[in-house]
Coordinates of C-alpha atoms in Angstrom, one line a residue:
M1471 CA 32.5 51.4 19.0
E1472 CA 33.6 53.8 16.4
T1473 CA 34.6 53.1 12.8
K1474 CA 37.8 54.7 11.6
K1475 CA 37.6 56.6 8.4
K1476 CA 40.7 55.0 6.9
G1477 CA 40.0 51.5 7.7
F1478 CA 37.8 49.0 9.6
P1479 CA 38.2 48.3 13.3
T1480 CA 40.0 45.2 14.7
A1481 CA 36.7 43.8 15.8
F1482 CA 35.5 43.7 12.2
W1483 CA 38.5 41.7 11.1
T1484 CA 38.4 39.2 13.9
C1485 CA 34.7 38.7 13.4
A1486 CA 35.0 38.5 9.7
A1487 CA 37.8 35.9 10.0
T1488 CA 35.4 33.7 12.0
E1489 CA 33.6 33.2 8.7
I1490 CA 36.6 31.4 7.4
F1491 CA 36.1 28.6 9.9
E1492 CA 32.3 28.3 9.4
R1493 CA 32.3 28.4 5.6
L1494 CA 35.3 26.0 5.2
S1495 CA 33.3 23.4 7.2
Y1496 CA 30.1 24.2 5.5
Y1497 CA 31.3 24.0 1.9
L1498 CA 33.4 20.9 2.6
G1499 CA 30.3 19.2 3.9
R1500 CA 27.9 20.7 1.3
S1501 CA 30.0 19.8 -1.6
L1502 CA 30.6 16.2 -0.3
I1503 CA 26.9 15.4 0.0
L1504 CA 26.2 15.2 -3.7
I1505 CA 29.1 12.7 -4.1
F1506 CA 28.7 10.7 -0.8
A1507 CA 24.9 10.2 -1.4
T1508 CA 25.3 8.9 -5.0
A1509 CA 28.6 6.9 -4.6
T1510 CA 28.0 3.1 -4.4
V1511 CA 27.9 1.4 -1.0
A1512 CA 31.1 -0.6 -2.0
T1513 CA 33.1 2.7 -2.3
G1514 CA 31.7 4.1 1.0
G1515 CA 28.7 5.9 -0.3
L1516 CA 25.0 5.5 0.2
G1517 CA 24.1 4.4 -3.3
L1518 CA 21.2 6.8 -3.7
S1519 CA 20.0 8.5 -7.0
D1520 CA 21.1 11.9 -8.2
T1521 CA 17.6 13.3 -7.5
V1522 CA 17.8 12.2 -3.9
A1523 CA 21.3 13.7 -3.5
A1524 CA 20.2 17.1 -5.0
N1525 CA 17.3 17.2 -2.6
M1526 CA 19.7 16.4 0.3
Q1527 CA 22.0 19.2 -0.6
S1528 CA 19.1 21.6 -1.1
N1529 CA 17.8 20.7 2.3
L1530 CA 21.1 21.5 3.9
T1531 CA 21.1 24.8 2.1
A1532 CA 17.4 25.5 2.8
F1533 CA 17.3 24.7 6.4
S1534 CA 20.5 26.5 7.2
Y1535 CA 18.6 29.6 6.1
L1536 CA 15.2 28.7 7.6
L1537 CA 16.2 28.0 11.2
P1538 CA 18.0 31.3 11.5
L1539 CA 14.5 32.9 11.8
F1540 CA 14.3 31.2 15.1
G1541 CA 17.8 32.3 15.9
G1542 CA 17.0 35.9 14.9
I1543 CA 14.1 36.1 17.4
V1544 CA 16.4 34.7 20.1
V1545 CA 19.2 37.3 19.6
D1546 CA 16.8 40.2 18.9
R1547 CA 14.8 39.6 22.1
Y1548 CA 16.5 37.3 24.6
I1549 CA 20.2 36.5 24.3
G1550 CA 23.1 38.5 22.8
A1551 CA 24.6 37.3 19.6
K1552 CA 28.0 37.4 21.2
Y1553 CA 26.9 34.3 23.3
T1554 CA 24.9 32.4 20.8
T1555 CA 27.5 32.4 18.0
P1556 CA 30.2 30.1 19.5
V1557 CA 27.5 27.8 20.9
G1558 CA 26.0 27.6 17.4
M1559 CA 29.4 26.6 16.0
M1560 CA 29.8 23.8 18.6
I1561 CA 26.3 22.5 17.6
A1562 CA 27.1 22.6 13.9
G1563 CA 30.4 20.7 14.6
V1564 CA 28.5 17.9 16.3
G1565 CA 26.3 17.9 13.1
Y1566 CA 29.3 17.3 10.9
Y1567 CA 30.5 14.6 13.1
M1568 CA 27.1 12.8 12.7
G1569 CA 27.8 12.9 8.9
S1570 CA 31.1 11.1 9.4
V1571 CA 29.3 8.1 11.0
A1572 CA 26.2 8.1 8.8
T1573 CA 25.5 4.9 7.0
T1574 CA 21.9 5.7 5.9
A1575 CA 20.0 8.7 4.5
T1576 CA 18.6 9.1 8.2
G1577 CA 22.2 9.8 9.4
V1578 CA 22.7 12.5 6.7
Y1579 CA 19.4 14.2 7.7
A1580 CA 20.5 14.2 11.3
M1581 CA 23.6 16.1 10.2
I1582 CA 21.5 18.5 8.2
F1583 CA 19.3 19.3 11.2
L1584 CA 22.1 19.8 13.7
V1585 CA 24.2 22.0 11.2
S1586 CA 21.1 24.0 10.5
L1587 CA 20.3 24.5 14.1
G1588 CA 24.0 25.6 14.8
L1589 CA 23.9 28.1 12.0
A1590 CA 20.5 29.5 13.4
L1591 CA 22.5 30.6 16.4
F1592 CA 25.5 31.8 14.4
K1593 CA 24.9 35.5 14.3
N1594 CA 28.1 37.0 13.2
G1595 CA 26.6 39.1 10.4
P1596 CA 24.4 41.2 12.7
I1597 CA 27.3 41.8 15.0
I1598 CA 29.4 43.0 12.1
G1599 CA 26.4 45.2 11.2
R1600 CA 26.8 47.0 14.6
V1601 CA 30.7 47.0 14.7
I1602 CA 30.6 49.1 11.6
T1603 CA 28.8 52.3 12.5
E1604 CA 28.9 54.5 9.3
K1605 CA 26.6 53.7 6.5
E1606 CA 29.2 54.7 3.9
Q1607 CA 31.4 51.9 5.2
M1608 CA 28.8 49.2 5.2
D1609 CA 29.0 48.1 1.5
P1610 CA 32.8 48.0 1.4
A1611 CA 33.0 46.2 4.8
F1612 CA 30.5 43.6 3.8
A1613 CA 32.2 43.1 0.5
M1614 CA 35.6 42.4 2.4
R1615 CA 33.7 40.2 4.8
Y1616 CA 32.5 38.2 1.8
T1617 CA 36.1 37.9 0.6
L1618 CA 37.0 36.2 3.9
V1619 CA 33.9 34.0 3.7
N1620 CA 35.0 32.8 0.4
V1621 CA 38.6 32.2 1.6
G1622 CA 37.0 29.4 3.8
A1623 CA 34.7 28.3 1.0
F1624 CA 37.7 28.0 -1.4
I1625 CA 39.8 26.0 1.0
G1626 CA 36.9 23.7 1.8
T1627 CA 35.8 23.1 -1.8
F1628 CA 39.5 22.8 -3.1
L1629 CA 40.6 20.4 -0.4
V1630 CA 37.6 18.1 -0.3
G1631 CA 38.1 17.1 -3.9
I1632 CA 41.6 15.9 -3.1
L1633 CA 41.0 14.6 0.4
Y1634 CA 38.1 12.2 -0.4
K1635 CA 39.4 10.7 -3.5
D1636 CA 43.2 10.8 -3.1
V1637 CA 44.4 11.3 0.5
F1638 CA 41.9 9.3 2.5
A1639 CA 40.8 6.8 -0.1
K1640 CA 41.9 3.3 0.8
D1641 CA 41.3 -0.1 -1.0
G1642 CA 38.6 1.3 -3.2
V1643 CA 36.7 3.0 -0.4
L1644 CA 36.5 6.8 -0.7
G1645 CA 37.4 9.0 2.3
F1646 CA 34.0 10.5 3.1
A1647 CA 34.1 10.0 6.8
P1648 CA 37.5 11.6 7.5
C1649 CA 36.4 14.6 5.4
F1650 CA 33.2 15.1 7.6
K1651 CA 35.3 14.7 10.7
I1652 CA 37.7 17.5 9.5
A1653 CA 34.6 19.7 9.0
A1654 CA 33.6 19.0 12.6
L1655 CA 37.1 19.8 14.0
I1656 CA 37.3 23.1 12.1
M1657 CA 34.0 24.2 13.6
F1658 CA 35.2 23.4 17.1
L1659 CA 38.4 25.4 16.4
G1660 CA 36.3 28.3 15.1
A1661 CA 34.3 28.4 18.3
C1662 CA 37.5 28.6 20.3
W1663 CA 38.8 31.4 18.0
Y1664 CA 35.6 33.4 18.6
F1665 CA 35.6 32.9 22.4
F1666 CA 39.2 33.6 23.0
V1667 CA 40.0 36.2 20.2
C1668 CA 36.9 38.0 19.0
W1669 CA 35.5 38.6 22.5
R1670 CA 38.6 40.6 23.3
F1671 CA 37.7 43.2 20.6
L1672 CA 33.9 43.2 20.6
G1673 CA 33.4 45.0 24.0
D1674 CA 29.7 45.5 24.5
V1675 CA 28.6 44.7 20.9
G1676 CA 26.4 41.7 20.9
K1677 CA 26.2 41.3 24.6
R1678 CA 22.6 42.4 24.8
P1679 CA 19.7 41.5 22.6
F1680 CA 19.6 43.9 19.6
K1681 CA 16.2 45.3 20.7
K1682 CA 18.0 46.8 23.7
T1683 CA 20.5 48.6 21.7
K1684 CA 20.0 51.5 19.2
T1685 CA 22.0 53.0 16.4
Q1686 CA 23.1 56.6 16.4
E1687 CA 20.4 57.4 13.9
E1688 CA 17.7 55.9 16.0
L1689 CA 19.0 57.8 19.2
A1690 CA 19.0 61.1 17.2
I1691 CA 15.4 60.5 16.1
D1692 CA 14.4 59.8 19.7
A1693 CA 16.0 62.9 20.9
E1694 CA 14.1 65.0 18.5
K1695 CA 10.7 63.6 19.5
T1696 CA 8.3 65.6 21.7
V1697 CA 6.8 64.0 24.8
E1698 CA 3.5 63.3 23.0
E1699 CA 5.5 61.6 20.0
K1700 CA 7.3 59.4 22.5
K1701 CA 4.0 58.3 24.0
E1702 CA 2.7 57.5 20.6
T1703 CA 5.8 55.5 19.8
K1704 CA 5.2 53.3 22.8
K1705 CA 1.8 52.6 21.5
E1706 CA 2.9 52.1 17.9
P1707 CA 5.7 49.5 17.5
L1708 CA 7.0 50.8 14.2
T1709 CA 7.2 54.3 12.8
T1710 CA 6.2 55.1 9.3
I1711 CA 9.8 55.2 8.0
E1712 CA 10.5 51.9 9.8
K1713 CA 7.6 50.3 8.1
K1714 CA 8.7 51.6 4.7
R1715 CA 12.3 50.3 5.3
I1716 CA 11.1 46.9 6.3
G1717 CA 8.9 46.8 3.2
A1718 CA 11.9 47.7 1.1
I1719 CA 13.9 44.8 2.7
L1720 CA 11.0 42.4 2.1
I1721 CA 10.8 43.4 -1.6
A1722 CA 14.5 43.0 -2.1
S1723 CA 14.2 39.6 -0.5
L1724 CA 11.5 38.5 -3.0
F1725 CA 13.8 39.3 -5.9
S1726 CA 16.6 37.5 -4.2
I1727 CA 14.5 34.3 -4.5
I1728 CA 14.8 34.5 -8.3
F1729 CA 18.5 35.3 -8.1
W1730 CA 19.3 32.3 -5.7
I1731 CA 17.2 29.7 -7.6
F1732 CA 19.1 30.5 -10.8
W1733 CA 22.5 30.7 -8.9
Y1734 CA 22.1 27.3 -7.2
L1735 CA 20.7 25.8 -10.3
G1736 CA 23.8 26.6 -12.2
Y1737 CA 25.8 24.2 -10.0
L1738 CA 23.9 21.0 -10.7
P1739 CA 24.6 20.6 -14.4
V1740 CA 28.3 20.6 -13.4
Y1741 CA 27.9 17.5 -11.4
Y1742 CA 25.4 15.8 -13.7
Y1743 CA 25.1 17.0 -17.3
W1744 CA 28.6 18.2 -17.8
A1745 CA 30.0 15.2 -15.9
D1746 CA 29.2 13.3 -19.0
N1747 CA 29.6 15.9 -21.7
M1748 CA 32.9 17.4 -20.8
N1749 CA 36.4 16.1 -20.7
W1750 CA 37.5 16.4 -17.1
V1751 CA 41.1 15.4 -17.7
V1752 CA 43.6 18.4 -17.7
A1753 CA 47.3 17.7 -18.1
G1754 CA 46.8 14.1 -17.3
Y1755 CA 44.9 14.8 -14.0
E1756 CA 41.2 14.1 -13.6
V1757 CA 39.8 17.3 -12.1
P1758 CA 37.5 16.8 -9.1
S1759 CA 33.9 18.2 -9.8
T1760 CA 34.1 20.0 -6.4
W1761 CA 36.7 22.3 -7.9
F1762 CA 34.0 24.2 -9.7
D1763 CA 32.8 25.3 -6.2
A1764 CA 36.4 26.2 -5.5
A1765 CA 36.6 28.3 -8.7
N1766 CA 33.5 30.3 -7.6
S1767 CA 35.1 30.9 -4.1
M1768 CA 38.5 31.9 -5.7
F1769 CA 36.8 34.5 -7.8
C1770 CA 34.8 35.8 -4.7
V1771 CA 38.2 36.2 -2.9
I1772 CA 39.6 38.1 -6.0
L1773 CA 36.6 40.2 -6.7
G1774 CA 35.8 41.1 -3.0
P1775 CA 38.5 43.8 -2.7
V1776 CA 37.7 44.9 -6.3
T1777 CA 34.0 45.5 -5.6
A1778 CA 34.7 47.0 -2.2
A1779 CA 36.9 49.6 -3.9
L1780 CA 34.2 50.2 -6.5
W1781 CA 31.5 50.8 -3.8
R1782 CA 33.8 53.2 -2.1
K1783 CA 34.5 55.1 -5.3
L1784 CA 30.8 55.2 -6.2
A1785 CA 29.8 56.3 -2.7
A1786 CA 32.2 59.2 -3.0
R1787 CA 30.4 60.6 -6.1
P1788 CA 28.1 63.7 -5.6
Q1789 CA 25.1 61.4 -6.5
G1790 CA 26.3 58.7 -4.2
D1791 CA 26.5 55.0 -4.7
M1792 CA 24.2 52.8 -6.8
S1793 CA 21.2 51.5 -4.8
L1794 CA 20.9 47.9 -3.7
F1795 CA 18.0 47.5 -6.1
R1796 CA 20.0 48.5 -9.1
K1797 CA 22.9 46.4 -8.1
T1798 CA 20.6 43.4 -7.7
G1799 CA 19.2 43.9 -11.1
L1800 CA 22.6 44.0 -12.6
G1801 CA 23.5 40.8 -10.6
I1802 CA 20.5 38.9 -11.9
A1803 CA 21.3 40.0 -15.5
I1804 CA 24.9 38.7 -15.2
I1805 CA 23.5 35.3 -14.0
G1806 CA 21.4 35.3 -17.2
L1807 CA 24.6 35.8 -19.3
G1808 CA 26.1 32.8 -17.6
Y1809 CA 23.3 30.6 -18.8
I1810 CA 23.6 32.1 -22.3
F1811 CA 27.3 30.9 -22.1
Y1812 CA 26.1 27.4 -21.0
A1813 CA 23.9 27.2 -24.1
V1814 CA 26.7 28.4 -26.3
I1815 CA 29.1 25.7 -25.0
D1816 CA 26.4 23.0 -25.6
I1817 CA 25.8 24.2 -29.2
A1818 CA 29.5 24.7 -30.0
R1819 CA 30.6 21.2 -28.9
G1820 CA 28.4 19.6 -31.6
G1821 CA 28.0 16.3 -29.8
H1822 CA 31.6 16.0 -28.6
K1823 CA 32.9 16.6 -25.1
A1824 CA 33.9 20.1 -24.4
S1825 CA 36.9 21.0 -22.3
V1826 CA 36.2 21.4 -18.6
L1827 CA 38.2 24.5 -18.6
W1828 CA 35.2 26.4 -20.2
L1829 CA 33.5 26.1 -16.8
I1830 CA 36.0 28.6 -15.5
V1831 CA 34.2 31.3 -17.6
F1832 CA 30.7 30.3 -16.3
A1833 CA 32.1 30.3 -12.6
F1834 CA 33.4 33.9 -13.3
L1835 CA 30.0 35.1 -14.5
L1836 CA 28.2 33.3 -11.7
T1837 CA 30.6 34.9 -9.2
L1838 CA 30.4 38.4 -10.7
G1839 CA 26.6 38.3 -10.5
E1840 CA 26.9 37.1 -6.9
M1841 CA 29.3 40.0 -5.9
F1842 CA 26.8 42.6 -7.2
F1843 CA 24.2 41.2 -4.9
S1844 CA 25.0 38.7 -2.1
P1845 CA 27.4 40.6 0.1
L1846 CA 25.3 43.7 0.1
G1847 CA 22.0 42.3 1.4
H1848 CA 23.3 42.2 5.0
S1849 CA 24.9 45.7 4.5
F1850 CA 21.5 47.0 3.3
I1851 CA 19.7 45.5 6.3
S1852 CA 22.3 46.8 8.7
K1853 CA 21.8 50.3 7.4
Y1854 CA 18.0 50.4 7.5
S1855 CA 16.5 47.8 9.7
P1856 CA 15.2 48.9 13.1
S1857 CA 17.6 47.6 15.7
R1858 CA 14.9 45.5 17.5
Y1859 CA 14.4 43.6 14.3
L1860 CA 18.0 43.5 13.0
A1861 CA 18.8 39.8 13.3
L1862 CA 15.2 38.8 12.2
M1863 CA 15.5 41.0 9.1
M1864 CA 18.7 39.4 8.3
S1865 CA 17.1 36.0 8.8
M1866 CA 14.2 37.0 6.6
W1867 CA 16.7 37.7 3.9
G1868 CA 18.0 34.2 4.6
F1869 CA 14.4 32.9 4.4
A1870 CA 14.2 34.0 0.8
T1871 CA 17.3 31.9 0.2
F1872 CA 15.5 29.0 2.0
I1873 CA 12.7 29.3 -0.5
A1874 CA 15.2 29.4 -3.4
A1875 CA 17.1 26.4 -1.9
K1876 CA 14.0 24.2 -1.6
S1877 CA 12.9 25.2 -5.1
Y1878 CA 16.1 24.7 -7.2
G1879 CA 16.0 20.9 -6.8
P1880 CA 12.4 20.5 -8.3
V1881 CA 13.2 23.2 -10.8
Y1882 CA 16.2 21.1 -11.9
G1883 CA 14.0 18.1 -12.3
I1884 CA 11.7 20.1 -14.6
L1885 CA 14.2 21.9 -16.7
F1886 CA 17.1 19.5 -16.9
G1887 CA 15.7 16.2 -15.7
G1888 CA 13.0 15.8 -18.4
N1889 CA 12.6 16.1 -22.1
I1890 CA 13.7 19.7 -22.5
P1891 CA 17.0 20.2 -24.4
F1892 CA 19.7 21.5 -22.2
K1893 CA 20.4 24.6 -24.3
T1894 CA 16.7 25.4 -24.5
A1895 CA 16.4 25.3 -20.7
C1896 CA 19.4 27.6 -20.3
I1897 CA 18.1 30.1 -22.8
G1898 CA 14.7 30.1 -20.9
I1899 CA 16.4 30.8 -17.7
A1900 CA 18.3 33.7 -19.2
V1901 CA 15.2 35.3 -20.6
V1902 CA 13.5 35.2 -17.1
S1903 CA 16.7 36.6 -15.6
F1904 CA 16.8 39.5 -18.0
V1905 CA 13.1 40.3 -17.5
A1906 CA 13.5 40.3 -13.7
A1907 CA 16.6 42.5 -14.0
A1908 CA 14.7 45.0 -16.1
I1909 CA 11.9 45.2 -13.6
M1910 CA 14.2 45.7 -10.7
I1911 CA 16.1 48.5 -12.5
A1912 CA 12.8 50.1 -13.6
L1913 CA 11.5 50.2 -10.0
D1914 CA 14.8 51.5 -8.6
K1915 CA 13.7 55.0 -7.8
R1916 CA 10.4 54.0 -6.2
L1917 CA 12.0 51.4 -4.1
S1918 CA 15.0 53.6 -3.0
A1919 CA 12.5 56.3 -1.8
L1920 CA 11.2 53.8 0.8
V1921 CA 14.4 53.9 2.8
D1922 CA 15.5 57.6 2.4

């Protein structure tokens, strides 16, 4: 399947649109966990502590990135991603339905397991990485995919705040169960979209395990090999350049742990610290806390086309685009600026409640840092991962997010749940971010040499 110079193929757009269904459900359910778990039993919640709720949410985030390692092995070696993806969406839909009938923490953990298992088989990213065949198109394509991802995330996080407390609330009982059921229904509809629409345009892409398909670059390298070199290749699973590229992917994944710990950590003060230290009423309406997630998604939708155009323009330069490593360093530095802004708000309010509108600025900084990093990881892996390890490498990138997701709950307890002043904790995070960014940028040339 060839990529047109002036745009992306229809298969890209239909596959990328599938992300709207998946992310809408995911963020609707993920945002609701913090509120559902801590709400009193009388209002339809579980009556648990904020620490337990934070760990529940972190587990959903973490295991939705851990189990894809298993899914990566499946689609790389045994079953084509074209088949596993709609099945995974159906399993995740069953998981969200389990959340709608949960009356104990055990029910929530059952939901977390089924959703994570479903997302393990949801391999839309690797498929997009093979629908787009030109490396120069990868960064813009994955930036646009990220825009569609966040269309779903925005709708989910924006609607959930209205649905659970306004539309479905009745006689003092909040509408948690109907919201989880909506998340389940959307996943089932997404599976139908994938099966009846995406399949028409994918052709042979994703039909076979990725190890049985090769990129044009890999085919060209094979064609240049001598008979003896081909024999050696059969004995040696990975060539030298393949080993270096996998090493570069693993190094970038390590730095992504730092990025995602601080990114996820930035959300929790919104629900807990700023819940008590900000005025959440704007024009007579009490703003739902989940709208902070919606602001992040909205900025992703806005910045997606902007960054896609930026990467196109930079790639057209004689020296080419910036490397992923430099972009990652800039992204981590921008996250650090966000925490400096948090500290400034806390100092400036002087013991009074600040306006919740200030969180819009933090959401913008959080998103700007995200756009310099998150959409490009899968693009980087699609460019340089050996085909037989494509899905596994994407899952390894997700494994780094798993580590971050399992870490940010305990880190929150240490930095924001103890005796450390809020502004001091924020400045400390910012310093670590700036140091990590400086190291990443300083190592840029050496790391980039691994993939060339």
